[in-house]
PDB file of C-alpha atoms in Angstrom:
ATOM      1  CA  UNK U  21     178.249-207.159 -56.039  1.00  0.00           C
ATOM      2  CA  UNK U  22     180.742-208.770 -53.710  1.00  0.00           C
ATOM      3  CA  UNK U  23     179.550-211.823 -51.810  1.00  0.00           C
ATOM      4  CA  UNK U  24     180.333-210.258 -48.432  1.00  0.00           C
ATOM      5  CA  UNK U  25     178.014-207.336 -49.207  1.00  0.00           C
ATOM      6  CA  UNK U  26     174.877-209.455 -49.586  1.00  0.00           C
ATOM      7  CA  UNK U  27     175.415-212.942 -48.202  1.00  0.00           C
ATOM      8  CA  UNK U  28     172.071-213.557 -46.532  1.00  0.00           C
ATOM      9  CA  UNK U  29     170.024-212.121 -49.405  1.00  0.00           C
ATOM     10  CA  UNK U  30     171.733-213.869 -52.314  1.00  0.00           C
ATOM     11  CA  UNK U  31     169.638-216.718 -53.797  1.00  0.00           C
ATOM     12  CA  UNK U  32     172.457-219.280 -53.634  1.00  0.00           C
ATOM     13  CA  UNK U  33     173.034-218.494 -49.951  1.00  0.00           C
ATOM     14  CA  UNK U  34     169.336-218.867 -49.194  1.00  0.00           C
ATOM     15  CA  UNK U  35     169.156-222.161 -51.083  1.00  0.00           C
ATOM     16  CA  UNK U  36     171.950-223.629 -48.939  1.00  0.00           C
ATOM     17  CA  UNK U  37     170.686-221.897 -45.769  1.00  0.00           C
ATOM     18  CA  UNK U  38     174.100-220.373 -45.123  1.00  0.00           C
ATOM     19  CA  UNK U  39     174.177-218.248 -41.982  1.00  0.00           C
ATOM     20  CA  UNK U  40     177.088-216.094 -40.813  1.00  0.00           C
ATOM     21  CA  UNK U  41     177.772-215.423 -37.135  1.00  0.00           C
ATOM     22  CA  UNK U  42     180.962-213.431 -37.661  1.00  0.00           C
ATOM     23  CA  UNK U  43     182.657-211.826 -40.672  1.00  0.00           C
ATOM     24  CA  UNK U  44     185.976-210.038 -40.221  1.00  0.00           C
ATOM     25  CA  UNK U  45     189.076-209.446 -42.333  1.00  0.00           C
ATOM     26  CA  UNK U  46     190.704-212.633 -41.017  1.00  0.00           C
ATOM     27  CA  UNK U  47     187.914-214.839 -39.596  1.00  0.00           C
ATOM     28  CA  UNK U  48     184.463-215.964 -40.766  1.00  0.00           C
ATOM     29  CA  UNK U  49     182.158-218.306 -38.876  1.00  0.00           C
ATOM     30  CA  UNK U  50     178.631-219.589 -39.251  1.00  0.00           C
ATOM     31  CA  UNK U  51     176.725-222.656 -40.363  1.00  0.00           C
ATOM     32  CA  UNK U  52     175.202-224.433 -43.333  1.00  0.00           C
ATOM     33  CA  UNK U  53     172.230-226.776 -43.717  1.00  0.00           C
ATOM     34  CA  UNK U  54     173.178-230.402 -44.334  1.00  0.00           C
ATOM     35  CA  UNK U  55     170.292-232.844 -44.613  1.00  0.00           C
ATOM     36  CA  UNK U  56     168.528-235.251 -46.980  1.00  0.00           C
ATOM     37  CA  UNK U  57     168.108-232.461 -49.570  1.00  0.00           C
ATOM     38  CA  UNK U  58     171.895-232.528 -49.923  1.00  0.00           C
ATOM     39  CA  UNK U  59     172.384-236.298 -50.087  1.00  0.00           C
ATOM     40  CA  UNK U  60     174.144-238.210 -52.810  1.00  0.00           C
ATOM     41  CA  UNK U  61     172.282-241.393 -53.949  1.00  0.00           C
ATOM     42  CA  UNK U  62     173.746-243.464 -51.073  1.00  0.00           C
ATOM     43  CA  UNK U  63     172.207-241.444 -48.239  1.00  0.00           C
ATOM     44  CA  UNK U  64     175.105-239.227 -47.154  1.00  0.00           C
ATOM     45  CA  UNK U  65     175.641-235.493 -47.588  1.00  0.00           C
ATOM     46  CA  UNK U  66     177.297-234.894 -50.963  1.00  0.00           C
ATOM     47  CA  UNK U  67     180.914-233.705 -50.859  1.00  0.00           C
ATOM     48  CA  UNK U  68     179.979-230.834 -53.152  1.00  0.00           C
ATOM     49  CA  UNK U  69     178.135-229.235 -50.251  1.00  0.00           C
ATOM     50  CA  UNK U  70     181.355-229.206 -48.228  1.00  0.00           C
ATOM     51  CA  UNK U  71     183.346-227.798 -51.142  1.00  0.00           C
ATOM     52  CA  UNK U  72     180.709-225.096 -51.624  1.00  0.00           C
ATOM     53  CA  UNK U  73     180.742-224.158 -47.933  1.00  0.00           C
ATOM     54  CA  UNK U  74     184.532-223.983 -47.899  1.00  0.00           C
ATOM     55  CA  UNK U  75     184.632-221.779 -51.001  1.00  0.00           C
ATOM     56  CA  UNK U  76     181.833-219.525 -49.729  1.00  0.00           C
ATOM     57  CA  UNK U  77     183.233-218.894 -46.257  1.00  0.00           C
ATOM     58  CA  UNK U  78     186.796-218.336 -47.523  1.00  0.00           C
ATOM     59  CA  UNK U  79     185.622-215.977 -50.258  1.00  0.00           C
ATOM     60  CA  UNK U  80     183.440-214.026 -47.838  1.00  0.00           C
ATOM     61  CA  UNK U  81     186.429-213.359 -45.587  1.00  0.00           C
ATOM     62  CA  UNK U  82     188.745-212.615 -48.478  1.00  0.00           C
ATOM     63  CA  UNK U  83     186.321-210.040 -49.880  1.00  0.00           C
ATOM     64  CA  UNK U  84     185.970-208.426 -46.448  1.00  0.00           C
ATOM     65  CA  UNK U  85     189.768-208.095 -46.382  1.00  0.00           C
ATOM     66  CA  UNK U  86     190.090-206.205 -49.691  1.00  0.00           C
ATOM     67  CA  UNK U  87     186.800-204.417 -50.348  1.00  0.00           C
ATOM     68  CA  UNK U  88     188.112-201.202 -48.744  1.00  0.00           C
ATOM     69  CA  UNK U  89     190.768-201.220 -51.499  1.00  0.00           C
ATOM     70  CA  UNK U  90     188.137-201.347 -54.261  1.00  0.00           C
ATOM     71  CA  UNK U  91     188.900-205.024 -54.840  1.00  0.00           C
ATOM     72  CA  UNK U  92     187.143-208.345 -54.614  1.00  0.00           C
ATOM     73  CA  UNK U  93     188.565-211.840 -54.305  1.00  0.00           C
ATOM     74  CA  UNK U  94     187.980-214.811 -56.584  1.00  0.00           C
ATOM     75  CA  UNK U  95     188.896-218.416 -55.888  1.00  0.00           C
ATOM     76  CA  UNK U  96     191.688-219.922 -57.965  1.00  0.00           C
ATOM     77  CA  UNK U  97     192.126-223.186 -56.042  1.00  0.00           C
ATOM     78  CA  UNK U  98     189.929-225.171 -53.651  1.00  0.00           C
ATOM     79  CA  UNK U  99     191.368-228.265 -51.986  1.00  0.00           C
ATOM     80  CA  UNK U 100     188.775-230.060 -49.841  1.00  0.00           C
ATOM     81  CA  UNK U 101     189.272-233.153 -47.686  1.00  0.00           C
ATOM     82  CA  UNK U 102     186.208-235.209 -46.720  1.00  0.00           C
ATOM     83  CA  UNK U 103     186.936-236.698 -43.292  1.00  0.00           C
ATOM     84  CA  UNK U 104     183.769-238.318 -41.982  1.00  0.00           C
ATOM     85  CA  UNK U 105     180.264-238.999 -43.316  1.00  0.00           C
ATOM     86  CA  UNK U 106     177.286-236.905 -42.262  1.00  0.00           C
ATOM     87  CA  UNK U 107     173.570-237.553 -42.746  1.00  0.00           C
ATOM     88  CA  UNK U 108     171.595-234.679 -41.244  1.00  0.00           C
ATOM     89  CA  UNK U 109     171.901-231.563 -39.129  1.00  0.00           C
ATOM     90  CA  UNK U 110     173.401-228.109 -39.520  1.00  0.00           C
ATOM     91  CA  UNK U 111     177.175-227.969 -39.626  1.00  0.00           C
ATOM     92  CA  UNK U 112     179.412-225.263 -38.187  1.00  0.00           C
ATOM     93  CA  UNK U 113     181.893-223.636 -40.558  1.00  0.00           C
ATOM     94  CA  UNK U 114     184.964-221.600 -39.562  1.00  0.00           C
ATOM     95  CA  UNK U 115     187.331-219.896 -42.000  1.00  0.00           C
ATOM     96  CA  UNK U 116     190.664-218.355 -40.977  1.00  0.00           C
ATOM     97  CA  UNK U 117     193.120-216.399 -43.105  1.00  0.00           C
ATOM     98  CA  UNK U 118     196.519-218.098 -43.345  1.00  0.00           C
ATOM     99  CA  UNK U 119     198.157-215.520 -45.613  1.00  0.00           C
ATOM    100  CA  UNK U 120     196.891-212.236 -47.035  1.00  0.00           C
ATOM    101  CA  UNK U 121     199.073-210.566 -49.606  1.00  0.00           C
ATOM    102  CA  UNK U 122     198.748-207.783 -52.112  1.00  0.00           C
ATOM    103  CA  UNK U 123     197.607-210.090 -54.943  1.00  0.00           C
ATOM    104  CA  UNK U 124     196.580-213.365 -53.295  1.00  0.00           C
ATOM    105  CA  UNK U 125     195.130-214.783 -50.106  1.00  0.00           C
ATOM    106  CA  UNK U 126     195.107-218.264 -48.579  1.00  0.00           C
ATOM    107  CA  UNK U 127     192.295-219.357 -46.253  1.00  0.00           C
ATOM    108  CA  UNK U 128     191.787-222.524 -44.215  1.00  0.00           C
ATOM    109  CA  UNK U 129     188.249-223.715 -43.462  1.00  0.00           C
ATOM    110  CA  UNK U 130     186.901-226.356 -41.088  1.00  0.00           C
ATOM    111  CA  UNK U 131     183.414-227.903 -41.060  1.00  0.00           C
ATOM    112  CA  UNK U 132     182.373-229.509 -37.764  1.00  0.00           C
ATOM    113  CA  UNK U 133     179.363-231.223 -36.264  1.00  0.00           C
ATOM    114  CA  UNK U 134     178.028-228.987 -33.482  1.00  0.00           C
ATOM    115  CA  UNK U 135     177.031-231.826 -31.155  1.00  0.00           C
ATOM    116  CA  UNK U 136     180.541-233.265 -30.701  1.00  0.00           C
ATOM    117  CA  UNK U 137     182.803-230.794 -32.585  1.00  0.00           C
ATOM    118  CA  UNK U 138     184.146-233.622 -34.762  1.00  0.00           C
ATOM    119  CA  UNK U 139     185.695-232.526 -38.036  1.00  0.00           C
ATOM    120  CA  UNK U 140     183.572-233.546 -41.046  1.00  0.00           C
ATOM    121  CA  UNK U 141     185.599-231.775 -43.746  1.00  0.00           C
ATOM    122  CA  UNK U 142     188.413-229.287 -44.053  1.00  0.00           C
ATOM    123  CA  UNK U 143     189.738-227.279 -46.931  1.00  0.00           C
ATOM    124  CA  UNK U 144     192.032-224.608 -48.172  1.00  0.00           C
ATOM    125  CA  UNK U 145     191.193-221.930 -50.732  1.00  0.00           C
ATOM    126  CA  UNK U 146     193.662-219.705 -52.585  1.00  0.00           C
ATOM    127  CA  UNK U 147     192.098-216.513 -53.876  1.00  0.00           C
ATOM    128  CA  UNK U 148     193.227-213.791 -56.270  1.00  0.00           C
ATOM    129  CA  UNK U 149     192.561-210.158 -55.360  1.00  0.00           C
ATOM    130  CA  UNK U 150     191.132-208.372 -58.398  1.00  0.00           C
ATOM    131  CA  UNK U 151     189.572-205.011 -59.162  1.00  0.00           C
ATOM    132  CA  UNK U 152     185.922-204.949 -58.068  1.00  0.00           C
ATOM    133  CA  UNK U 153     183.238-204.653 -60.704  1.00  0.00           C
ATOM    134  CA  UNK U 154     181.712-201.216 -60.941  1.00  0.00           C
TER     135      UNK U 154
END
């Protein structure tokens, strides 16, 4: 099944406490848990959490954009920049489509602290549109 069809019920989504506020063809927003459960050994949230959030939110939007065509989208490139350290507290995630073509899409994603809106990480995901599994 496509990620956008079951985001809140999928085990991986529950594990990371991913919540969506909005899911459209060109914009996805929500939040992700980021606390001591997600720390690397030095007491900061592991960059893999940011990469995962960026991939998840971009893919969710990309699937929304092509599911009516009987397609799904799969990531082919994820470029994530880690901009400032974070220790604990939910983070807001916003994904916006930059380009949506017949075979590929490009999404930009920002992860921000809700208390001051400072950018913690940002990324870009290129996705391939493929035929959906039956």
